Amino acid sequence: MWGYPLSLSCYDSSEMKSIIVGTAGHIDHGKTALVKALTGIDADRLEEEKRRGITIDLGFAHMDLRDSNGETLRLGFVDVPGHERFVRNMLAGVGGVDLVLLVIAADESIKPQTREHFDILQLLGVKRGITVLTKSDAVDAETLDVVRLEVEEFLRGSFLDASQAPIIPVSALTGAGLEDLKRAMIAAASQVPARDSRALARLPIDRVFTMKGFGTVVTGTLISGTIRKEEEFEVFPTGRRVRVRGVQVHGRSADQATAGQRTALNLAGASTDDLARGMMLAPPETFVATRKIDVKLSLLASAPRALKNRARVHFHCQSAESIAEVEFYGAKELKASQVAFARLSLPSPMLLLPEDRFILRQFSPVVTIGGGVVVDAAPTHSLKEIRKVETQAGTSILELTLEPLSRFENREAILGNRITRRGQRGLSLHEAVAETGWHQDELISNASSLTGQGLVIQIQNRLFMHFELKLAQESLLDAISEFHKRDPLRPGMPKSELQEDMRRALDMAQELFEAAISNLVKTKKLELAGDLVRLPGHGVVMKDEEAESKKKIEEAFASSGLKVPALHEVIAGLKVDKARAQKIVTLLLRDKVLIKVSDELVFHHSALAALRGQIAAQKLKSRRIEVAAFKELTGVSRKYAIPLLEYLDRERVTRRVGDAREIL
Ligand SMILES: Nc1nc2c(ncn2[C@@H]2O[C@H](COP(=O)(O)OP(=O)(O)OP(=O)(O)O)[C@@H](O)[C@H]2O)c(=O)[nH]1
Ligand SMILES: [Mg+2]
């Protein structure tokens, strides 16, 4: 790849259909020889591969075929190693494959990596393939028939069942069967659905190298979207920004690469040290790498033992691999052939999206044990919360979200579930794009359909289930009624305080809060007075006699300095009843006009401020003050002096040292 100068005239690669063909099968069964016989390209590019005669890492080749209508079909080949020690390299290449050639040598028939690769293909949900019986020249017709029967039996019921996928004997040596194989590939390619080139682009990197005169080059199978020259991308998980200086598709310069093409990019903004296999290119500021994913996973029938809760495994997805810890929602373990929901924790973040397929390999010894599909790469609840809701309410968050999300067919329903689980927080369009990987247009069209059905409302850029607005209004009315009950003398609740309460208690988004307030005001269920929110009719609370009483209380304390009267005496001399007087006092205490020093003693704030001044002046004379000196200084009796000193201690104006005080 990248063998042509960038200045060569570009061809429009988007007009032709291009698909990715992957090889699979046991070591030495003739995968690389088959690719070479078809394309003329030796995919074993490493010196060590040529010397040892085996494939170690992924190899790439490409060819054009013309279908019966005369239209060109571009095939990009990913040739994988068959050696059991290099299965991880095989996994890095198999991710974007549309059509697989399962290679089985006629002189050896089914071998361990035939089985392991076949398991992997099924777990990854590869839908189309051709079984190729290679080295047909090395066996007689009878042996070939026996092998074919064995292979048919092996594939029965799978996506490669002989009734729907051909089994073709070939020889790379003599060329026998190659034309049949090409015809079969053309037929199969016509059934491969076109990938969504309008979706958001994701390129899992499988090779990084430098090219003289170009600089840094990365290659990969573009699994979705389109990449154009000059576009900027974010590298996951490092966050580095790179710019696409040049694009090559199947070895030729192009203006753009579209989903389903083998793609090479010449990048500005990164050296080969900054990039590695397993990283992913995606549009900037769109996605969030994650360390927790909810998945539906299945264990192979051939898994050597049950997968225990909290087991560590090797996790492979696209070109990336990592260690992962498995936690099941309910079960203690997963037995062979079983399927379950689980949460995987990764030691470092990865860009993963719903519907991404992955493979799990046992930690040690390393063998393929299962795999599955990502259901949610942005879990909103911890497993503990989910289990709690499950035991309390009968319906679990799992049922509400994961179960429907794991069936990916209905996008409206998926979006609905993602909005539902966010409750009063809602889901912003930006978050929705990051969670789903859908293009913004598609998201908006699904959202507006849900809005049209009256299920969802959009407030500014956030989506809420429709009923959340009603719930929010009810919560607001409850909170305000409660407020009036608590504080009958206050004219209303500051809006910012109410909003903060709602955010803390219900995670209510500001947008929903504003909409609920404005609805309630419109329907006259609430009143807004400046910054205050109140129920209608709760505006004027202080009647004349109450205002007068308030003034009297305040004056009684302000004029008495530190020699304050007993509170009950002050209250007894008022026009209002005791309960109302008590409320007025509460109000004065909250507004810090009066300050409670002990259960019985209340002072006016100005008296205490004056006291602080006296103490500060005293400090100039001595840092130590005895109770007696304090009494003398302030003129109060012991009954007042002790609580006042304790108050000053609490306020850190003084500190008790034995029977005396140190002034701080
Ligand atoms: N007689 C005969 N030999 C073949 C044929 N195809 C491949 N071979 C030989 O089989 C050996 C292995 O072929 P490769 O193509 O390297 O096998 P592979 O499946 O790519 O092996 P790995 O990549 O290491 O898994 C080589 O010595 C080939 O020459 C064939 O059709 N007929
Ligand atoms: Mg090979």
XYZ file of C-alpha atoms and ligand atoms in Angstrom:
697
model
C 0.000 0.000 0.000
C 0.977 3.593 -0.468
C 3.031 2.681 -3.500
C 1.863 5.542 -5.752
C 2.696 9.216 -5.491
C -0.128 11.296 -4.091
C -0.105 13.556 -7.105
C -1.472 10.811 -9.366
C -4.913 11.659 -10.635
C -7.547 10.416 -8.271
C -10.264 7.984 -9.162
C -13.599 8.130 -7.491
C -13.605 5.098 -5.263
C -17.108 5.711 -3.985
C -18.791 4.673 -7.233
C -17.636 1.094 -7.157
C -18.686 -1.436 -4.642
C -15.803 -2.451 -2.439
C -15.804 -5.155 0.173
C -13.307 -6.627 2.588
C -12.455 -10.306 2.205
C -10.741 -12.020 5.119
C -8.994 -15.369 5.238
C -9.338 -17.766 8.157
C -8.089 -21.244 8.925
C -5.370 -23.449 10.358
C -1.652 -22.857 9.874
C -0.151 -23.965 6.554
C -3.538 -24.625 4.969
C -2.696 -22.307 2.085
C -4.365 -18.974 2.974
C -1.503 -16.769 1.834
C -0.896 -18.914 -1.252
C -4.584 -18.568 -2.142
C -4.519 -14.775 -1.803
C -1.428 -14.671 -3.989
C -2.988 -16.963 -6.604
C -6.010 -14.649 -6.735
C -4.360 -11.233 -6.568
C -0.737 -11.762 -7.511
C 0.255 -10.102 -4.237
C 2.310 -11.830 -1.563
C 0.681 -10.718 1.678
C 3.556 -12.071 3.760
C 5.500 -8.829 3.873
C 7.843 -9.456 6.823
C 11.293 -10.901 6.275
C 10.701 -13.399 9.099
C 7.499 -14.595 7.438
C 9.258 -15.267 4.199
C 12.106 -17.061 5.970
C 9.870 -19.268 8.142
C 7.204 -19.753 5.502
C 4.417 -18.832 7.911
C 2.283 -15.758 8.390
C 2.932 -13.901 11.644
C 1.046 -10.644 11.253
C -1.781 -9.388 9.084
C -1.132 -9.129 5.350
C -3.027 -7.116 2.767
C -3.784 -7.449 -0.935
C -6.414 -6.230 -3.349
C -7.955 -7.021 -6.711
C -10.776 -5.916 -9.003
C -13.369 -8.293 -10.405
C -15.980 -7.561 -13.029
C -19.474 -8.840 -12.376
C -21.936 -10.114 -15.010
C -23.255 -6.561 -15.559
C -19.748 -5.404 -16.329
C -19.483 -3.465 -13.073
C -16.259 -3.410 -11.155
C -16.052 -4.922 -7.725
C -13.086 -3.977 -5.552
C -11.909 -6.618 -3.137
C -9.571 -5.736 -0.276
C -8.002 -8.819 1.317
C -6.943 -9.189 4.917
C -4.800 -12.310 5.203
C -4.472 -13.618 8.744
C -1.991 -15.970 10.407
C -3.158 -19.484 11.256
C -0.599 -20.240 13.973
C -2.234 -20.601 17.387
C 0.297 -18.193 18.891
C -0.773 -15.408 16.533
C -4.536 -15.569 17.050
C -4.344 -12.085 18.606
C -3.001 -10.756 15.301
C -5.762 -12.587 13.478
C -8.275 -10.876 15.805
C -6.848 -7.444 15.002
C -7.651 -7.970 11.318
C -10.913 -9.855 11.296
C -13.032 -6.982 12.659
C -14.143 -5.283 9.478
C -14.506 -8.350 7.279
C -17.585 -8.554 4.986
C -16.854 -11.901 3.415
C -14.669 -14.658 4.797
C -12.777 -17.383 3.000
C -12.577 -20.265 5.450
C -9.542 -22.130 4.206
C -9.294 -25.872 4.904
C -6.500 -27.928 3.306
C -7.900 -30.985 1.591
C -4.980 -33.095 2.810
C -5.483 -32.216 6.486
C -9.171 -31.402 6.859
C -10.402 -29.717 10.062
C -7.670 -28.799 12.578
C -7.692 -26.837 15.894
C -7.402 -23.327 14.420
C -10.027 -24.215 11.803
C -12.334 -24.582 14.800
C -11.021 -21.586 16.737
C -11.166 -19.230 13.733
C -14.619 -20.523 12.855
C -15.812 -19.889 16.443
C -14.393 -16.366 16.244
C -16.176 -15.670 12.946
C -19.487 -16.767 14.429
C -18.996 -14.783 17.633
C -18.195 -11.705 15.564
C -21.385 -12.194 13.618
C -19.723 -12.495 10.212
C -22.637 -13.214 7.923
C -21.166 -14.289 4.614
C -18.421 -16.588 3.533
C -17.100 -19.278 1.239
C -15.399 -22.449 2.377
C -12.318 -23.125 0.277
C -10.807 -26.618 0.203
C -7.216 -25.801 -0.725
C -4.454 -28.065 -1.987
C -6.980 -30.057 -4.002
C -4.071 -31.137 -6.188
C -2.550 -32.960 -3.225
C -5.402 -35.479 -2.735
C -7.383 -37.886 -4.920
C -11.033 -37.370 -5.741
C -12.192 -39.839 -3.113
C -10.309 -38.114 -0.282
C -11.652 -34.771 -1.458
C -15.222 -36.147 -1.216
C -14.612 -37.434 2.305
C -13.174 -34.100 3.411
C -16.097 -32.261 1.847
C -18.535 -34.426 3.818
C -16.620 -33.823 7.029
C -16.590 -30.113 6.395
C -20.310 -30.001 5.540
C -21.055 -31.758 8.797
C -18.807 -29.341 10.708
C -20.516 -26.273 9.209
C -24.089 -27.500 9.522
C -26.483 -24.902 10.889
C -23.929 -22.095 10.762
C -23.673 -19.104 8.430
C -21.450 -21.323 6.263
C -24.003 -24.138 6.040
C -23.544 -25.791 2.630
C -27.141 -24.951 1.716
C -26.358 -21.229 1.665
C -22.599 -20.893 1.305
C -20.557 -22.749 -1.316
C -17.678 -25.136 -0.632
C -15.120 -24.823 -3.408
C -12.051 -26.998 -3.963
C -9.062 -25.088 -5.389
C -5.368 -25.459 -5.973
C -3.072 -22.504 -5.737
C -0.473 -24.647 -7.423
C -2.402 -25.578 -10.590
C -4.997 -22.811 -10.556
C -7.845 -25.335 -10.506
C -11.071 -23.939 -9.056
C -9.891 -20.318 -8.903
C -12.414 -19.162 -11.513
C -15.226 -20.896 -9.579
C -14.037 -19.120 -6.475
C -14.025 -15.727 -8.200
C -17.571 -16.280 -9.437
C -18.634 -17.284 -5.955
C -17.021 -14.155 -4.538
C -18.878 -11.954 -7.024
C -22.166 -13.651 -6.128
C -21.521 -13.322 -2.391
C -20.360 -9.696 -2.718
C -23.668 -8.736 -4.306
C -25.379 -9.790 -1.076
C -23.110 -7.750 1.158
C -25.144 -4.721 2.166
C -23.404 -1.405 1.557
C -22.001 0.050 4.741
C -23.241 3.383 5.940
C -20.844 5.915 4.471
C -22.893 8.752 6.017
C -22.403 7.478 9.555
C -19.687 8.932 11.758
C -16.283 7.696 10.654
C -14.310 5.217 12.706
C -10.999 3.802 11.555
C -9.423 1.158 13.806
C -5.686 1.372 13.177
C -3.981 -1.917 12.340
C -0.634 -0.679 10.990
C 1.556 2.355 11.609
C 4.680 3.139 9.619
C 6.620 5.943 7.963
C 7.001 6.400 4.246
C 9.895 8.368 2.867
C 8.561 11.625 1.544
C 5.192 11.241 3.267
C 5.817 10.802 6.950
C 3.402 8.978 9.173
C 0.992 6.511 7.594
C -1.717 4.463 9.293
C -3.866 1.754 7.733
C -7.080 0.076 8.718
C -10.428 -1.157 7.522
C -12.796 1.813 7.620
C -15.716 0.323 9.547
C -18.078 3.249 9.094
C -18.414 6.685 7.566
C -16.179 8.551 5.160
C -12.716 10.054 5.562
C -11.740 12.931 3.286
C -8.465 14.644 2.642
C -7.743 17.601 4.934
C -10.220 16.488 7.578
C -9.232 16.582 11.221
C -9.532 13.529 13.457
C -9.126 12.636 17.088
C -6.974 9.661 18.015
C -8.543 7.464 20.689
C -7.776 6.981 23.435
C -4.922 9.520 23.524
C -6.977 12.515 22.353
C -4.290 13.669 19.912
C -5.518 15.673 16.900
C -4.319 14.695 13.454
C -5.002 16.008 9.963
C -5.387 13.788 6.908
C -2.793 14.868 4.367
C -3.533 12.085 1.921
C -5.834 9.111 1.438
C -5.173 5.832 -0.320
C -7.763 3.181 -0.953
C -6.660 -0.310 -1.939
C -3.245 1.055 -2.784
C -4.291 4.059 -4.886
C -4.608 7.750 -4.117
C -8.145 8.930 -3.562
C -9.989 12.003 -2.350
C -11.815 9.990 0.224
C -12.229 6.556 1.726
C -15.658 5.187 2.489
C -16.876 2.504 4.874
C -15.822 -0.994 3.914
C -12.564 0.000 2.250
C -9.003 -0.811 3.147
C -7.732 2.648 3.906
C -4.292 4.184 4.270
C -3.955 7.705 5.621
C -0.964 9.984 5.550
C -1.283 11.964 8.771
C 0.026 15.307 9.939
C 0.255 15.982 13.648
C 1.552 12.639 14.869
C 4.711 10.590 14.593
C 4.793 6.808 14.556
C 5.587 6.941 18.286
C 2.230 8.591 18.960
C 0.222 5.935 17.172
C -0.186 2.183 17.503
C -2.353 -0.718 16.428
C -5.519 -0.704 18.501
C -5.983 3.057 18.466
C -8.994 4.461 16.637
C -9.524 7.558 14.509
C -12.871 9.316 14.830
C -14.249 12.851 14.369
C -12.983 15.270 17.018
C -15.049 16.179 20.088
C -17.732 13.665 19.267
C -17.062 10.507 21.259
C -15.961 9.632 24.746
C -13.608 6.735 25.413
C -14.914 4.445 28.127
C -13.623 2.027 30.744
C -16.970 0.410 31.460
C -19.188 -1.346 28.972
C -22.368 -3.327 29.295
C -22.358 -6.329 27.008
C -24.290 -9.393 26.030
C -21.809 -12.212 25.950
C -21.853 -15.898 25.216
C -19.492 -18.631 26.211
C -18.477 -21.172 23.599
C -19.596 -24.774 23.980
C -15.912 -25.615 23.850
C -14.952 -23.258 26.717
C -12.737 -25.321 29.032
C -14.444 -24.066 32.195
C -17.176 -21.762 33.453
C -16.446 -18.026 33.401
C -16.499 -16.869 37.012
C -17.789 -13.519 38.209
C -14.906 -11.044 38.459
C -12.691 -13.193 36.252
C -10.049 -11.441 34.201
C -10.002 -12.114 30.480
C -8.373 -10.865 27.302
C -10.730 -8.554 25.432
C -10.370 -8.022 21.672
C -12.418 -5.527 19.709
C -11.646 -4.237 16.212
C -7.874 -3.870 16.133
C -7.581 -3.284 19.884
C -6.953 -5.615 22.769
C -6.990 -5.189 26.507
C -7.406 -7.008 29.777
C -10.980 -6.860 31.086
C -12.746 -7.836 34.279
C -16.143 -9.462 33.889
C -18.990 -8.805 36.311
C -22.334 -10.475 35.801
C -25.548 -8.756 36.757
C -26.932 -11.615 38.747
C -25.179 -14.879 38.045
C -22.047 -16.068 39.845
C -20.684 -17.637 36.707
C -21.431 -18.327 33.053
C -21.329 -21.937 31.896
C -20.369 -23.198 28.454
C -22.960 -22.335 25.754
C -24.755 -19.855 28.042
C -25.540 -16.214 27.260
C -25.725 -13.384 29.818
C -25.512 -9.654 30.317
C -22.335 -8.493 32.006
C -20.333 -5.390 32.680
C -16.727 -5.309 31.539
C -14.189 -3.019 33.196
C -11.122 -2.045 31.219
C -7.894 -0.788 32.789
C -7.661 2.088 30.323
C -10.297 3.791 28.181
C -11.274 2.648 24.687
C -13.618 4.058 22.076
C -16.404 1.502 21.875
C -19.954 1.826 20.604
C -23.138 -0.216 20.794
C -23.197 -3.105 18.324
C -19.410 -3.459 18.344
C -18.533 -7.150 18.460
C -15.741 -8.488 20.604
C -13.929 -11.698 21.482
C -12.923 -12.926 24.929
C -9.951 -15.177 25.476
C -9.130 -16.952 28.697
C -6.524 -15.190 30.804
C -4.294 -18.234 30.984
C -3.814 -20.483 29.143
C -4.874 -18.143 26.367
C -7.666 -19.727 24.317
C -10.788 -18.240 22.774
C -13.690 -18.827 25.163
C -16.446 -16.541 23.974
C -17.472 -13.145 22.772
C -20.401 -10.893 22.305
C -21.740 -7.507 21.473
C -21.498 -4.133 23.183
C -24.951 -3.068 24.324
C -23.991 0.141 26.065
C -20.663 1.932 26.211
C -22.007 4.703 28.474
C -23.613 2.938 31.454
C -25.537 5.411 33.587
C -25.915 3.312 36.729
C -23.531 1.265 38.831
C -24.161 -2.463 39.160
C -24.983 -1.863 42.821
C -27.719 0.644 41.919
C -29.111 -1.703 39.305
C -29.235 -4.623 41.731
C -30.890 -2.383 44.353
C -33.629 -1.236 41.996
C -34.040 -4.820 40.907
C -34.708 -6.058 44.418
C -36.914 -3.108 45.364
C -39.177 -2.613 42.413
C -39.307 -5.853 40.495
C -38.471 -4.129 37.237
C -34.820 -3.522 36.825
C -32.909 -0.796 35.070
C -31.464 -3.722 33.178
C -34.859 -4.630 31.818
C -35.626 -1.002 31.136
C -32.471 -0.308 29.226
C -30.181 -3.198 28.368
C -32.758 -5.740 27.317
C -34.337 -3.505 24.665
C -30.969 -2.011 23.753
C -29.583 -5.440 23.022
C -32.067 -5.763 20.156
C -30.727 -3.176 17.801
C -33.415 -3.245 15.175
C -35.645 -0.369 16.253
C -33.739 2.869 16.488
C -36.656 4.906 17.817
C -37.101 2.462 20.664
C -33.379 2.524 21.392
C -33.344 6.298 21.566
C -36.500 6.243 23.715
C -34.790 3.938 26.208
C -31.680 6.024 26.316
C -33.807 9.091 27.090
C -35.948 7.260 29.667
C -33.033 6.121 31.763
C -31.729 9.677 32.043
C -34.864 10.716 33.932
C -35.025 14.417 34.726
C -31.465 14.936 33.566
C -32.505 14.324 29.988
C -30.163 13.437 27.163
C -28.462 16.133 25.124
C -28.171 15.658 21.385
C -24.421 15.686 21.770
C -24.514 12.973 24.432
C -26.902 10.961 22.271
C -24.477 11.067 19.349
C -21.601 10.009 21.608
C -23.629 7.155 23.094
C -25.001 5.739 19.875
C -22.471 6.659 17.207
C -25.351 7.663 14.938
C -25.040 10.607 12.671
C -26.618 13.775 14.096
C -29.171 13.875 11.248
C -30.341 10.365 11.972
C -30.586 11.119 15.639
C -32.599 14.258 15.020
C -34.978 12.448 12.697
C -35.599 9.703 15.281
C -35.999 12.301 18.005
C -38.504 14.314 16.010
C -40.500 11.208 15.244
C -40.688 10.482 18.993
C -41.611 14.112 19.589
C -44.308 13.883 16.925
C -45.802 10.895 18.723
C -45.952 12.927 21.913
C -43.541 10.604 23.725
C -40.586 12.918 23.941
C -40.110 16.640 24.314
C -37.112 18.581 23.222
C -36.163 21.610 25.300
C -33.322 23.530 23.721
C -30.807 20.781 22.914
C -31.980 18.245 25.463
C -34.424 15.388 25.072
C -36.782 14.318 27.863
C -39.553 11.786 28.080
C -42.793 13.734 27.929
C -43.970 12.657 31.378
C -40.818 14.089 32.969
C -42.157 17.606 32.442
C -45.319 16.747 34.349
C -43.308 15.066 37.095
C -41.017 18.077 37.288
C -44.010 20.413 37.669
C -45.431 18.262 40.464
C -42.075 18.195 42.250
C -41.814 21.972 42.002
C -45.304 22.526 43.411
C -44.550 20.112 46.270
C -41.292 21.867 47.053
C -42.918 25.315 47.082
C -45.866 24.186 49.239
C -43.393 22.650 51.652
C -41.437 25.892 51.669
C -44.515 27.979 52.517
C -45.422 25.579 55.294
C -41.928 25.809 56.717
C -41.637 29.574 56.343
C -45.069 31.143 56.275
C -43.573 34.590 56.741
C -41.242 34.559 53.758
C -42.695 35.924 50.552
C -41.262 33.201 48.295
C -38.400 30.864 47.585
C -35.380 32.212 45.699
C -35.437 30.582 42.266
C -31.768 29.644 42.356
C -32.262 27.858 45.678
C -35.207 25.928 44.267
C -33.254 24.953 41.190
C -30.328 23.768 43.288
C -32.697 21.671 45.439
C -34.217 20.094 42.334
C -30.821 19.380 40.832
C -29.595 17.749 44.000
C -32.690 15.715 44.751
C -33.792 14.741 41.253
C -30.844 15.521 38.965
C -33.242 17.873 37.194
C -31.695 19.590 34.187
C -31.802 23.371 34.142
C -33.712 23.299 30.835
C -36.451 21.110 32.320
C -36.606 23.285 35.433
C -37.097 26.451 33.400
C -39.758 24.844 31.216
C -41.634 23.508 34.242
C -41.557 26.922 35.962
C -42.755 28.730 32.887
C -45.601 26.213 32.376
C -46.677 26.589 35.999
C -46.580 30.371 35.750
C -48.570 30.279 32.517
C -51.252 28.106 34.101
C -51.223 30.377 37.184
C -50.137 27.610 39.536
C -47.044 29.564 40.486
C -46.127 33.222 40.729
C -42.795 34.800 40.001
C -41.920 37.967 41.905
C -38.501 39.118 40.860
C -36.191 36.328 41.918
C -38.812 34.674 44.135
C -41.085 31.755 43.315
C -44.293 31.298 45.312
C -47.764 29.815 45.253
C -50.403 32.363 44.239
C -51.693 34.267 47.247
C -48.599 33.731 49.366
C -47.144 37.098 48.448
C -48.036 39.439 51.276
C -47.362 37.550 54.412
C -46.501 40.188 56.990
C -49.651 41.738 58.269
C -49.381 45.099 60.037
C -49.452 43.697 63.531
C -46.838 41.117 62.600
C -44.545 43.734 61.152
C -45.023 45.786 64.269
C -44.232 42.802 66.485
C -41.117 42.073 64.498
C -39.955 45.632 65.035
C -40.675 45.414 68.757
C -38.698 42.225 69.231
C -35.789 43.618 67.326
C -35.793 46.841 69.322
C -36.048 45.008 72.639
C -32.847 43.140 71.913
C -30.997 45.929 70.117
C -31.450 48.330 73.020
C -30.451 45.914 75.759
C -26.913 45.189 74.575
C -25.569 42.121 76.366
C -28.077 42.394 79.217
C -30.828 40.837 77.167
C -34.337 40.222 78.412
C -35.841 36.705 78.537
C -37.371 35.844 75.181
C -40.680 34.666 76.663
C -41.113 38.048 78.367
C -40.627 39.909 75.112
C -43.118 37.618 73.362
C -45.672 38.011 76.140
C -45.779 41.764 75.541
C -46.726 41.458 71.851
C -50.095 41.833 70.109
C -49.739 38.644 68.049
C -50.281 35.158 69.434
C -47.422 33.027 70.691
C -47.159 30.759 67.658
C -46.897 33.662 65.257
C -44.416 35.424 67.516
C -42.299 32.276 67.525
C -42.300 32.308 63.699
C -41.165 35.906 63.680
C -38.309 35.032 66.010
C -37.336 32.118 63.751
C -37.246 34.513 60.835
C -35.057 36.988 62.764
C -32.722 34.161 63.740
C -32.425 32.934 60.165
C -31.716 36.406 58.865
C -29.088 36.661 61.618
C -30.643 39.754 63.128
C -30.848 37.786 66.356
C -28.262 35.207 67.332
C -28.859 32.291 69.613
C -25.985 31.833 72.052
C -27.553 29.143 74.221
C -31.001 27.567 74.484
C -32.253 30.406 76.650
C -30.124 33.290 75.499
C -30.683 35.315 72.339
C -28.711 38.452 71.462
C -28.958 41.154 68.854
C -26.195 40.840 66.287
C -25.011 44.391 67.012
C -24.440 43.526 70.686
C -22.272 40.580 69.773
C -20.348 42.647 67.244
C -19.642 45.185 69.969
C -18.486 42.370 72.254
C -16.003 41.173 69.642
C -14.677 44.729 69.465
C -14.203 44.824 73.242
C -12.364 41.517 73.207
C -10.110 42.671 70.383
C -9.228 45.800 72.362
C -8.567 43.669 75.441
C -6.125 41.559 73.484
C -3.838 44.571 73.142
C -3.504 44.607 76.928
C -3.362 40.886 77.591
C -3.962 37.691 75.630
C -5.359 36.045 78.731
C -8.704 36.811 80.285
C -10.294 35.260 83.376
C -14.058 34.849 83.850
C -14.010 37.536 86.531
C -12.191 39.982 84.237
C -14.663 39.173 81.474
C -17.588 39.913 83.793
C -15.994 43.200 84.710
C -15.198 44.106 81.119
C -18.702 43.414 79.851
C -20.708 44.146 82.976
C -22.710 40.907 82.736
C -23.449 38.386 85.465
C -21.999 34.857 85.598
C -25.278 33.500 84.224
C -24.556 35.383 80.963
C -20.753 35.322 81.051
C -20.335 31.560 80.772
C -22.618 31.049 77.733
C -21.070 34.109 76.069
C -17.535 32.808 76.583
C -18.565 29.388 75.262
C -20.049 31.136 72.262
C -16.777 33.023 71.715
C -14.897 29.713 71.992
C -17.159 28.209 69.322
C -16.591 31.236 67.118
C -12.815 30.850 67.657
C -12.513 34.334 69.130
C -11.195 32.786 72.348
C -9.876 29.436 73.483
C -10.386 27.887 76.867
C -7.190 27.292 78.834
C -8.020 25.833 82.263
C -10.480 28.259 83.830
C -9.259 31.206 81.798
C -9.453 32.107 78.085
C -6.750 32.845 75.573
C -7.784 35.506 73.064
C -7.037 34.316 69.547
N 0.308 -28.567 -3.248
C -0.147 -27.417 -2.842
N 0.524 -26.741 -1.922
C 0.042 -25.592 -1.512
C -1.157 -25.047 -2.027
N -1.396 -23.883 -1.389
C -0.382 -23.701 -0.517
N 0.482 -24.704 -0.578
C 1.679 -24.852 0.228
O 1.342 -24.956 1.590
C 2.284 -24.254 2.400
C 1.599 -23.245 3.270
O 0.970 -22.269 2.475
P 0.621 -20.835 3.048
O -0.183 -20.161 2.019
O 1.804 -20.143 3.565
O -0.280 -21.256 4.271
P -1.036 -20.293 5.263
O -2.373 -20.838 5.514
O -0.968 -18.923 4.754
O -0.175 -20.451 6.576
P -0.137 -19.443 7.820
O -0.347 -18.102 7.268
O 1.159 -19.583 8.494
O -1.274 -19.852 8.686
C 3.267 -23.640 1.423
O 4.414 -24.420 1.360
C 2.535 -23.618 0.125
O 3.390 -23.732 -0.987
C -1.840 -25.779 -3.016
O -2.896 -25.419 -3.525
N -1.287 -26.962 -3.390
Mg -0.286 -17.247 5.575
